[in-house]
């Protein structure tokens, strides 16, 4: 019983340590990766359904094939692309100190 | 227009055999049985539909299963076969011969419905959100939509049917070139967004690895992009396939037509469309130009003689047939049979 409790404690210490190390090292990378992915997503949406916000798109026929897959992204994308921008916006995704 | 009932043999006066030229059309088909995609291109009104129908007729007579199809919104296959075939899928005209005219508008409507159904199904909705519905309607009204829809249905026709030969009654030259250039643009577009999507996927993987998430959902969009790419490539590959495609230019012995055809041939060469040969249509029988013939006729025949010499100089042995001007228009199977005889009547079989 005691042994099991000790094991449990060790496991949670290890998990905590792992989280801590992740926070020290990997988190910034992961955040950067997710942010870059989001930027690419914006670009992807513009290329596929840019005509929704007034940018002409080459082949509307095949865009429609992709439309069902991007339905959940449309609101976020529009908010992202059409919102007002701050001068400092483009520095948001820099990896500071790495 | 003179009407004629099927089965009644047309008058065979002025039975002018096609003038002997380099290799004959029949020899061409007999030598190249692998060339299953047959196309007739040229300016409007020169006889593309007539030659498509006659070629289909001749091949079908020799036991080949043939589909003659048209993508022209003002298609005239219905007129030449004297049957209403518009938008009805492949309609049997006679043994071994089917004809089809694509109804692009209907294709677009069905396609829109498919997209709507997919959205409802994927997200369990009862109704497509207004914003999305507006987008579907707006996208479908764009001018490129109809061309793309036609392009897409051609891929369906060519990949789903089990015919020995497909005779493609092309739209006038400009449009055909537009299809080809569109295929290139589409291919580049798909290439770019596939690359983007793959990059997104990589970043997603990095993030997942860092967070020790093992499972990532399969990217359906990448799958869809691959599918679109195969469709686009299938269509342009068929148009530009040196092994399987026979593309014939239809010309008539008139200066303007020849100048335009030369320009078009250069453009086609740029898109790597292999031109199999030229067919000269509407050649006035030279024996009509005797002394009793009116000056009008003699002048036209003289003019044609000059242009025919020009055609021989310019296209040489690639001129595969010269078809005389007939005394009436070509509609109905008996007249189609007569044109087929003029085109292929030298005994060789496919």
Tab-separated table of C-alpha atoms in Angstrom:
chain	number	residue	atom	x	y	z
A	1	UNK	CA	0.000	0.000	0.000
A	2	UNK	CA	2.789	2.342	1.075
A	3	UNK	CA	4.820	1.301	-1.884
A	4	UNK	CA	1.934	2.127	-4.216
A	5	UNK	CA	1.556	5.542	-2.614
A	6	UNK	CA	5.294	6.133	-3.007
A	7	UNK	CA	5.082	5.108	-6.659
A	8	UNK	CA	2.184	7.450	-7.188
A	9	UNK	CA	4.066	10.293	-5.605
A	10	UNK	CA	7.128	9.552	-7.725
A	11	UNK	CA	4.994	9.490	-10.845
A	12	UNK	CA	3.387	12.806	-10.072
A	13	UNK	CA	6.795	14.354	-9.248
A	14	UNK	CA	8.103	13.047	-12.602
A	15	UNK	CA	5.042	14.347	-14.420
A	16	UNK	CA	5.498	17.718	-12.724
A	17	UNK	CA	9.157	17.738	-13.664
A	18	UNK	CA	8.279	16.850	-17.235
A	19	UNK	CA	5.732	19.672	-17.377
A	20	UNK	CA	8.288	22.033	-15.878
A	21	UNK	CA	10.938	21.067	-18.426
A	22	UNK	CA	8.352	21.325	-21.216
A	23	UNK	CA	7.476	24.784	-19.999
A	24	UNK	CA	11.181	25.723	-19.938
A	25	UNK	CA	12.006	24.357	-23.364
A	26	UNK	CA	9.342	22.877	-25.604
A	27	UNK	CA	6.424	25.143	-24.831
A	28	UNK	CA	7.862	28.090	-26.689
A	29	UNK	CA	8.523	25.899	-29.724
A	30	UNK	CA	5.050	24.402	-29.595
A	31	UNK	CA	3.486	27.839	-29.255
A	32	UNK	CA	5.522	29.079	-32.170
A	33	UNK	CA	4.561	26.049	-34.275
A	34	UNK	CA	0.863	26.531	-33.519
A	35	UNK	CA	1.086	30.244	-34.277
A	36	UNK	CA	2.881	29.612	-37.572
A	37	UNK	CA	0.299	27.027	-38.458
A	38	UNK	CA	-2.412	29.600	-37.785
A	39	UNK	CA	-0.681	32.087	-40.100
A	40	UNK	CA	-0.471	29.465	-42.811
A	41	UNK	CA	-4.103	28.636	-42.235
A	42	UNK	CA	-4.946	32.278	-42.944
A	43	UNK	CA	-2.995	32.125	-46.177
A	44	UNK	CA	-4.614	28.858	-47.105
A	45	UNK	CA	-8.076	30.260	-46.520
A	46	UNK	CA	-7.273	33.320	-48.624
A	47	UNK	CA	-6.121	31.102	-51.483
A	48	UNK	CA	-9.173	28.868	-51.284
A	49	UNK	CA	-12.074	31.132	-50.437
A	50	UNK	CA	-10.518	34.617	-50.657
A	51	UNK	CA	-13.429	35.786	-52.787
A	52	UNK	CA	-15.503	35.739	-49.597
A	53	UNK	CA	-13.610	38.829	-48.470
A	54	UNK	CA	-13.278	40.323	-51.944
A	55	UNK	CA	-10.011	38.766	-53.141
A	56	UNK	CA	-10.401	37.045	-56.485
A	57	UNK	CA	-9.658	33.328	-56.532
A	58	UNK	CA	-8.666	31.488	-59.686
A	59	UNK	CA	-10.808	28.378	-59.855
A	60	UNK	CA	-14.085	28.785	-57.943
A	61	UNK	CA	-15.168	25.329	-59.057
A	62	UNK	CA	-12.574	23.451	-57.063
A	63	UNK	CA	-12.750	25.895	-54.141
A	64	UNK	CA	-16.297	24.677	-53.603
A	65	UNK	CA	-14.957	21.144	-53.179
A	66	UNK	CA	-12.870	22.372	-50.238
A	67	UNK	CA	-15.615	24.556	-48.755
A	68	UNK	CA	-17.203	21.889	-46.519
A	69	UNK	CA	-13.872	21.248	-44.802
A	70	UNK	CA	-13.172	24.870	-43.954
A	71	UNK	CA	-16.670	25.805	-42.707
A	72	UNK	CA	-15.634	25.842	-38.999
A	73	UNK	CA	-12.590	28.018	-39.764
A	74	UNK	CA	-14.441	30.740	-41.663
A	75	UNK	CA	-15.524	32.869	-38.691
A	76	UNK	CA	-12.067	32.792	-37.021
A	77	UNK	CA	-10.337	33.498	-40.300
A	78	UNK	CA	-12.510	36.479	-41.118
A	79	UNK	CA	-11.991	37.879	-37.614
A	80	UNK	CA	-8.267	37.452	-38.033
A	81	UNK	CA	-7.993	38.917	-41.512
A	82	UNK	CA	-10.520	41.695	-41.312
A	83	UNK	CA	-9.836	43.071	-37.824
A	84	UNK	CA	-8.041	46.359	-37.301
A	85	UNK	CA	-4.316	46.009	-36.924
A	86	UNK	CA	-1.782	47.438	-34.478
A	87	UNK	CA	1.633	48.594	-35.505
A	88	UNK	CA	3.227	45.946	-33.264
A	89	UNK	CA	1.140	43.036	-34.633
A	90	UNK	CA	3.661	41.542	-36.933
A	91	UNK	CA	6.134	40.947	-34.087
A	92	UNK	CA	3.686	38.788	-32.208
A	93	UNK	CA	5.105	35.485	-33.326
A	94	UNK	CA	8.810	36.125	-32.759
A	95	UNK	CA	10.655	33.520	-30.706
A	96	UNK	CA	12.170	35.740	-28.030
A	97	UNK	CA	15.530	34.649	-26.746
A	98	UNK	CA	15.676	31.402	-28.741
B	1	UNK	CA	-33.569	23.344	-93.760
B	2	UNK	CA	-34.372	20.288	-95.850
B	3	UNK	CA	-35.789	17.583	-93.674
B	4	UNK	CA	-35.289	13.950	-94.282
B	5	UNK	CA	-36.600	10.795	-92.705
B	6	UNK	CA	-34.176	8.153	-91.498
B	7	UNK	CA	-33.558	5.216	-93.756
B	8	UNK	CA	-34.316	7.050	-96.965
B	9	UNK	CA	-31.118	7.129	-98.997
B	10	UNK	CA	-29.986	10.636	-99.867
B	11	UNK	CA	-29.598	11.609	-103.493
B	12	UNK	CA	-26.139	10.630	-104.667
B	13	UNK	CA	-25.679	13.053	-107.438
B	14	UNK	CA	-22.344	14.844	-107.617
B	15	UNK	CA	-20.651	11.819	-106.117
B	16	UNK	CA	-17.269	13.376	-105.771
B	17	UNK	CA	-14.766	11.093	-104.084
B	18	UNK	CA	-12.464	12.729	-101.582
B	19	UNK	CA	-9.369	13.809	-103.453
B	20	UNK	CA	-6.339	11.643	-102.879
B	21	UNK	CA	-4.005	13.163	-100.317
B	22	UNK	CA	-1.058	11.873	-98.207
B	23	UNK	CA	-2.098	9.128	-95.816
B	24	UNK	CA	-5.847	8.617	-95.655
B	25	UNK	CA	-7.921	9.044	-92.508
B	26	UNK	CA	-8.890	5.373	-92.591
B	27	UNK	CA	-5.227	4.365	-92.859
B	28	UNK	CA	-4.463	6.622	-89.938
B	29	UNK	CA	-6.986	4.825	-87.699
B	30	UNK	CA	-5.910	1.429	-88.952
B	31	UNK	CA	-2.247	2.205	-88.212
B	32	UNK	CA	-2.923	3.750	-84.805
B	33	UNK	CA	-5.554	1.657	-83.015
B	34	UNK	CA	-4.299	3.006	-79.663
B	35	UNK	CA	-5.472	6.524	-80.509
B	36	UNK	CA	-8.835	6.206	-78.813
B	37	UNK	CA	-9.495	9.867	-78.044
B	38	UNK	CA	-10.425	11.567	-81.271
B	39	UNK	CA	-10.906	15.316	-81.435
B	40	UNK	CA	-11.914	17.692	-84.156
B	41	UNK	CA	-10.977	21.296	-83.607
B	42	UNK	CA	-11.232	24.438	-85.670
B	43	UNK	CA	-13.145	27.635	-86.028
B	44	UNK	CA	-16.904	27.599	-85.619
B	45	UNK	CA	-19.064	26.401	-88.483
B	46	UNK	CA	-16.405	24.533	-90.469
B	47	UNK	CA	-17.781	21.050	-89.910
B	48	UNK	CA	-16.367	19.785	-86.611
B	49	UNK	CA	-19.687	18.311	-85.536
B	50	UNK	CA	-20.256	16.762	-88.969
B	51	UNK	CA	-16.855	15.071	-88.924
B	52	UNK	CA	-17.296	13.962	-85.320
B	53	UNK	CA	-20.615	12.339	-86.172
B	54	UNK	CA	-19.282	10.752	-89.370
B	55	UNK	CA	-16.188	9.414	-87.612
B	56	UNK	CA	-18.352	7.950	-84.848
B	57	UNK	CA	-20.584	6.403	-87.486
B	58	UNK	CA	-17.685	4.833	-89.393
B	59	UNK	CA	-16.016	3.429	-86.275
B	60	UNK	CA	-19.347	2.046	-85.007
B	61	UNK	CA	-19.961	0.412	-88.373
B	62	UNK	CA	-16.665	-1.405	-87.930
B	63	UNK	CA	-17.825	-2.845	-84.631
B	64	UNK	CA	-16.168	-0.340	-82.277
B	65	UNK	CA	-18.137	1.003	-79.347
B	66	UNK	CA	-18.069	4.765	-79.766
B	67	UNK	CA	-19.218	7.765	-77.756
B	68	UNK	CA	-19.480	11.060	-79.610
B	69	UNK	CA	-19.791	13.877	-77.117
B	70	UNK	CA	-19.918	17.620	-77.082
B	71	UNK	CA	-19.211	20.174	-74.389
B	72	UNK	CA	-20.390	23.140	-76.418
B	73	UNK	CA	-23.282	24.923	-74.674
B	74	UNK	CA	-24.643	25.533	-78.180
B	75	UNK	CA	-24.030	21.914	-79.077
B	76	UNK	CA	-25.331	20.675	-82.383
B	77	UNK	CA	-25.154	16.910	-81.949
B	78	UNK	CA	-28.890	16.924	-81.276
B	79	UNK	CA	-29.395	18.620	-84.657
B	80	UNK	CA	-27.105	16.401	-86.652
B	81	UNK	CA	-28.473	13.145	-85.208
B	82	UNK	CA	-31.985	14.618	-85.251
B	83	UNK	CA	-32.574	13.442	-81.689
B	84	UNK	CA	-32.994	15.430	-78.488
B	85	UNK	CA	-29.970	14.341	-76.470
B	86	UNK	CA	-29.093	17.529	-74.537
B	87	UNK	CA	-28.324	16.749	-70.908
B	88	UNK	CA	-29.648	13.199	-71.166
B	89	UNK	CA	-26.384	11.304	-70.686
B	90	UNK	CA	-25.171	8.923	-73.381
B	91	UNK	CA	-28.048	8.284	-75.830
B	92	UNK	CA	-27.855	5.333	-78.211
B	93	UNK	CA	-28.016	6.491	-81.816
B	94	UNK	CA	-27.444	3.162	-83.536
B	95	UNK	CA	-25.615	-0.100	-82.845
B	96	UNK	CA	-22.281	0.678	-81.138
B	97	UNK	CA	-22.808	4.437	-81.334
B	98	UNK	CA	-23.798	6.721	-78.475
B	99	UNK	CA	-24.018	10.489	-78.411
B	100	UNK	CA	-23.935	12.857	-75.454
B	101	UNK	CA	-24.310	16.588	-74.944
B	102	UNK	CA	-23.290	17.974	-71.578
B	103	UNK	CA	-25.697	20.281	-69.796
B	104	UNK	CA	-23.225	22.422	-67.854
B	105	UNK	CA	-25.914	24.293	-65.897
B	106	UNK	CA	-27.357	21.095	-64.567
B	107	UNK	CA	-23.908	19.817	-63.715
B	108	UNK	CA	-23.287	23.007	-61.686
B	109	UNK	CA	-26.627	22.687	-59.867
B	110	UNK	CA	-25.932	19.072	-58.944
B	111	UNK	CA	-22.442	19.984	-57.825
B	112	UNK	CA	-23.789	22.777	-55.569
B	113	UNK	CA	-26.235	20.321	-54.036
B	114	UNK	CA	-23.407	17.890	-53.351
B	115	UNK	CA	-21.415	20.596	-51.566
B	116	UNK	CA	-24.469	21.585	-49.485
B	117	UNK	CA	-25.238	17.976	-48.589
B	118	UNK	CA	-21.653	17.427	-47.510
B	119	UNK	CA	-21.731	20.479	-45.215
B	120	UNK	CA	-25.007	19.375	-43.615
B	121	UNK	CA	-23.683	15.851	-43.196
B	122	UNK	CA	-20.266	16.814	-41.791
B	123	UNK	CA	-21.598	19.178	-39.146
B	124	UNK	CA	-25.030	17.677	-38.492
B	125	UNK	CA	-26.829	20.865	-39.539
B	126	UNK	CA	-30.429	21.202	-40.725
B	127	UNK	CA	-29.697	24.148	-42.962
B	128	UNK	CA	-26.592	25.553	-44.621
B	129	UNK	CA	-25.618	28.805	-42.819
B	130	UNK	CA	-26.696	31.891	-44.797
B	131	UNK	CA	-23.173	33.173	-45.227
B	132	UNK	CA	-22.029	29.876	-46.749
B	133	UNK	CA	-25.143	29.607	-48.891
B	134	UNK	CA	-24.477	33.090	-50.295
B	135	UNK	CA	-20.930	32.097	-51.069
B	136	UNK	CA	-21.987	28.948	-52.918
B	137	UNK	CA	-24.426	30.969	-55.015
B	138	UNK	CA	-21.883	33.730	-55.735
B	139	UNK	CA	-19.083	31.334	-56.657
B	140	UNK	CA	-21.358	29.522	-59.064
B	141	UNK	CA	-22.169	32.716	-60.899
B	142	UNK	CA	-18.525	33.362	-61.814
B	143	UNK	CA	-17.745	33.048	-65.501
B	144	UNK	CA	-15.038	30.420	-65.056
B	145	UNK	CA	-17.554	28.164	-63.337
B	146	UNK	CA	-19.217	26.871	-66.461
B	147	UNK	CA	-15.941	26.065	-68.183
B	148	UNK	CA	-14.681	24.283	-65.102
B	149	UNK	CA	-17.907	22.334	-64.770
B	150	UNK	CA	-17.635	21.210	-68.378
B	151	UNK	CA	-13.998	20.319	-67.900
B	152	UNK	CA	-14.930	18.257	-64.891
B	153	UNK	CA	-17.722	16.412	-66.652
B	154	UNK	CA	-15.344	15.527	-69.495
B	155	UNK	CA	-13.146	13.814	-66.926
B	156	UNK	CA	-16.207	11.894	-65.714
B	157	UNK	CA	-17.103	10.838	-69.224
B	158	UNK	CA	-13.606	9.720	-70.094
B	159	UNK	CA	-12.895	7.917	-66.855
B	160	UNK	CA	-16.223	6.194	-66.339
B	161	UNK	CA	-17.224	4.976	-69.792
B	162	UNK	CA	-16.065	1.744	-71.376
B	163	UNK	CA	-16.060	2.783	-75.016
B	164	UNK	CA	-13.417	1.800	-77.545
B	165	UNK	CA	-13.360	5.308	-78.945
B	166	UNK	CA	-14.292	8.735	-77.626
B	167	UNK	CA	-14.985	11.312	-80.284
B	168	UNK	CA	-14.795	14.754	-78.740
B	169	UNK	CA	-16.657	17.441	-80.680
B	170	UNK	CA	-14.614	20.383	-79.420
B	171	UNK	CA	-15.853	23.889	-78.908
B	172	UNK	CA	-14.329	26.502	-81.225
B	173	UNK	CA	-10.594	27.016	-80.923
B	174	UNK	CA	-10.431	29.807	-78.399
B	175	UNK	CA	-12.356	27.803	-75.853
B	176	UNK	CA	-10.286	24.686	-76.375
B	177	UNK	CA	-7.154	26.700	-75.712
B	178	UNK	CA	-8.806	28.198	-72.675
B	179	UNK	CA	-9.418	24.713	-71.268
B	180	UNK	CA	-5.810	23.809	-71.739
B	181	UNK	CA	-4.442	26.971	-70.187
B	182	UNK	CA	-6.914	26.593	-67.362
B	183	UNK	CA	-5.601	23.101	-66.643
B	184	UNK	CA	-2.119	24.550	-66.228
B	185	UNK	CA	-3.319	27.364	-63.977
B	186	UNK	CA	-5.368	24.944	-61.884
B	187	UNK	CA	-2.457	22.603	-61.554
B	188	UNK	CA	-0.221	25.386	-60.278
B	189	UNK	CA	-2.905	26.596	-57.893
B	190	UNK	CA	-3.364	23.112	-56.495
B	191	UNK	CA	0.404	22.701	-56.254
B	192	UNK	CA	0.681	25.864	-54.175
B	193	UNK	CA	-2.108	25.134	-51.758
B	194	UNK	CA	-1.041	21.524	-51.371
B	195	UNK	CA	2.387	22.793	-50.400
B	196	UNK	CA	0.809	25.243	-47.935
B	197	UNK	CA	-1.318	22.532	-46.451
B	198	UNK	CA	1.670	20.219	-46.071
B	199	UNK	CA	3.590	22.952	-44.311
B	200	UNK	CA	0.649	23.471	-41.957
B	201	UNK	CA	0.663	19.767	-41.289
B	202	UNK	CA	4.371	19.835	-40.399
B	203	UNK	CA	3.902	22.611	-37.868
B	204	UNK	CA	0.960	20.792	-36.397
B	205	UNK	CA	3.118	17.706	-36.015
B	206	UNK	CA	5.865	19.663	-34.274
B	207	UNK	CA	3.360	21.116	-31.822
B	208	UNK	CA	1.808	17.706	-31.211
B	209	UNK	CA	5.225	16.126	-30.608
B	210	UNK	CA	6.228	18.836	-28.148
B	211	UNK	CA	2.998	18.406	-26.253
B	212	UNK	CA	3.437	14.623	-26.436
B	213	UNK	CA	0.126	14.211	-28.196
B	214	UNK	CA	0.441	11.059	-30.188
B	215	UNK	CA	-2.618	11.108	-32.404
B	216	UNK	CA	-3.364	13.627	-35.078
B	217	UNK	CA	-6.534	13.666	-37.082
B	218	UNK	CA	-6.073	12.742	-40.718
B	219	UNK	CA	-6.028	15.887	-42.870
B	220	UNK	CA	-9.063	15.492	-45.085
B	221	UNK	CA	-8.214	18.627	-47.019
B	222	UNK	CA	-4.921	17.144	-48.182
B	223	UNK	CA	-6.822	14.091	-49.387
B	224	UNK	CA	-9.279	16.289	-51.252
B	225	UNK	CA	-6.473	18.292	-52.849
B	226	UNK	CA	-4.846	15.121	-54.136
B	227	UNK	CA	-8.192	14.092	-55.618
B	228	UNK	CA	-8.660	17.465	-57.369
B	229	UNK	CA	-5.140	17.247	-58.741
B	230	UNK	CA	-5.732	13.810	-60.262
B	231	UNK	CA	-8.939	15.079	-61.883
B	232	UNK	CA	-7.274	18.101	-63.451
B	233	UNK	CA	-4.303	16.125	-64.654
B	234	UNK	CA	-6.497	13.378	-66.085
B	235	UNK	CA	-8.299	15.880	-68.312
B	236	UNK	CA	-5.249	17.718	-69.609
B	237	UNK	CA	-3.267	14.493	-69.982
B	238	UNK	CA	-5.884	13.136	-72.354
B	239	UNK	CA	-5.826	16.292	-74.470
B	240	UNK	CA	-2.052	16.197	-74.697
B	241	UNK	CA	-1.400	12.448	-74.830
B	242	UNK	CA	0.746	11.644	-77.862
B	243	UNK	CA	-0.036	7.951	-77.679
B	244	UNK	CA	-3.782	7.945	-77.269
B	245	UNK	CA	-5.050	11.192	-78.722
B	246	UNK	CA	-5.730	12.059	-82.333
B	247	UNK	CA	-6.411	15.758	-82.780
B	248	UNK	CA	-7.570	16.863	-86.221
B	249	UNK	CA	-7.821	20.426	-87.395
B	250	UNK	CA	-10.743	21.180	-89.672
B	251	UNK	CA	-10.043	23.892	-92.247
B	252	UNK	CA	-11.705	25.193	-95.391
B	253	UNK	CA	-9.801	26.602	-98.384
B	254	UNK	CA	-10.168	30.262	-97.430
B	255	UNK	CA	-7.397	32.629	-96.529
B	256	UNK	CA	-8.774	33.930	-93.224
B	257	UNK	CA	-9.440	30.445	-91.945
B	258	UNK	CA	-5.951	29.283	-92.862
B	259	UNK	CA	-4.307	32.238	-91.147
B	260	UNK	CA	-6.312	31.651	-87.983
B	261	UNK	CA	-5.642	27.931	-88.046
B	262	UNK	CA	-1.881	28.502	-88.325
B	263	UNK	CA	-1.982	30.772	-85.282
B	264	UNK	CA	-4.075	28.256	-83.375
B	265	UNK	CA	-1.753	25.407	-84.365
B	266	UNK	CA	1.164	27.346	-82.887
B	267	UNK	CA	-0.738	27.875	-79.655
B	268	UNK	CA	-1.721	24.227	-79.497
B	269	UNK	CA	1.918	23.275	-80.031
B	270	UNK	CA	2.795	25.454	-77.057
B	271	UNK	CA	0.371	23.447	-74.927
B	272	UNK	CA	1.876	20.260	-76.401
B	273	UNK	CA	-1.308	19.119	-78.091
B	274	UNK	CA	-0.215	16.609	-80.726
B	275	UNK	CA	-1.893	17.492	-84.039
B	276	UNK	CA	-2.582	14.304	-85.998
B	277	UNK	CA	-3.545	16.009	-89.232
B	278	UNK	CA	-5.715	18.429	-91.155
B	279	UNK	CA	-9.013	17.822	-92.894
B	280	UNK	CA	-10.054	20.223	-95.615
B	281	UNK	CA	-13.791	20.699	-95.831
B	282	UNK	CA	-16.105	22.356	-98.378
B	283	UNK	CA	-13.909	21.831	-101.409
B	284	UNK	CA	-15.917	22.790	-104.505
B	285	UNK	CA	-15.736	19.992	-107.097
B	286	UNK	CA	-13.362	21.377	-109.805
B	287	UNK	CA	-15.358	19.750	-112.617
B	288	UNK	CA	-18.134	22.286	-111.957
B	289	UNK	CA	-15.916	25.019	-113.402
B	290	UNK	CA	-16.655	24.405	-117.083
B	291	UNK	CA	-17.404	27.165	-119.566
B	292	UNK	CA	-21.101	27.121	-118.869
B	293	UNK	CA	-20.602	27.713	-115.131
B	294	UNK	CA	-21.447	31.208	-113.886
B	295	UNK	CA	-18.492	33.512	-113.264
B	296	UNK	CA	-19.283	33.522	-109.527
B	297	UNK	CA	-18.730	29.771	-109.306
B	298	UNK	CA	-15.660	29.798	-111.542
B	299	UNK	CA	-14.105	32.529	-109.422
B	300	UNK	CA	-14.755	30.662	-106.199
B	301	UNK	CA	-13.278	27.476	-107.596
B	302	UNK	CA	-10.235	29.409	-108.821
B	303	UNK	CA	-9.847	31.016	-105.404
B	304	UNK	CA	-10.082	27.603	-103.710
B	305	UNK	CA	-7.495	26.167	-106.111
B	306	UNK	CA	-5.014	28.784	-104.913
B	307	UNK	CA	-5.821	28.160	-101.244
B	308	UNK	CA	-5.624	24.373	-101.686
B	309	UNK	CA	-2.133	24.772	-103.165
B	310	UNK	CA	-1.326	26.937	-100.136
B	311	UNK	CA	-2.667	24.234	-97.819
B	312	UNK	CA	-0.511	21.603	-99.533
B	313	UNK	CA	2.551	23.808	-99.216
B	314	UNK	CA	1.871	24.598	-95.572
B	315	UNK	CA	0.583	21.294	-94.206
B	316	UNK	CA	1.928	18.809	-96.782
B	317	UNK	CA	1.352	15.194	-95.883
B	318	UNK	CA	-0.536	16.043	-92.737
B	319	UNK	CA	-3.593	16.801	-94.888
B	320	UNK	CA	-5.518	13.567	-94.434
B	321	UNK	CA	-8.707	14.274	-96.357
B	322	UNK	CA	-10.432	16.727	-98.638
B	323	UNK	CA	-14.172	16.653	-98.374
B	324	UNK	CA	-16.238	18.180	-101.151
B	325	UNK	CA	-18.968	20.736	-100.584
B	326	UNK	CA	-22.236	18.813	-100.567
B	327	UNK	CA	-25.454	19.876	-102.201
B	328	UNK	CA	-27.327	19.915	-98.899
B	329	UNK	CA	-26.597	20.191	-95.199
B	330	UNK	CA	-25.639	17.154	-93.185
B	331	UNK	CA	-28.376	16.048	-90.802
B	332	UNK	CA	-29.710	12.585	-90.167
B	333	UNK	CA	-27.962	9.231	-90.355
B	334	UNK	CA	-28.116	8.741	-94.162
B	335	UNK	CA	-26.262	12.014	-94.745
B	336	UNK	CA	-23.801	11.195	-91.939
B	337	UNK	CA	-23.165	7.880	-93.664
B	338	UNK	CA	-22.422	9.695	-96.871
B	339	UNK	CA	-19.880	11.985	-95.197
B	340	UNK	CA	-18.330	8.931	-93.509
B	341	UNK	CA	-17.890	7.353	-96.945
B	342	UNK	CA	-16.233	10.483	-98.248
B	343	UNK	CA	-13.922	10.607	-95.251
B	344	UNK	CA	-13.097	6.924	-94.853
B	345	UNK	CA	-14.223	5.233	-98.068
B	346	UNK	CA	-10.882	3.834	-99.142
B	347	UNK	CA	-11.268	0.379	-97.696
B	348	UNK	CA	-8.975	0.491	-94.628
B	349	UNK	CA	-10.640	-0.369	-91.332
B	350	UNK	CA	-9.889	0.703	-87.758
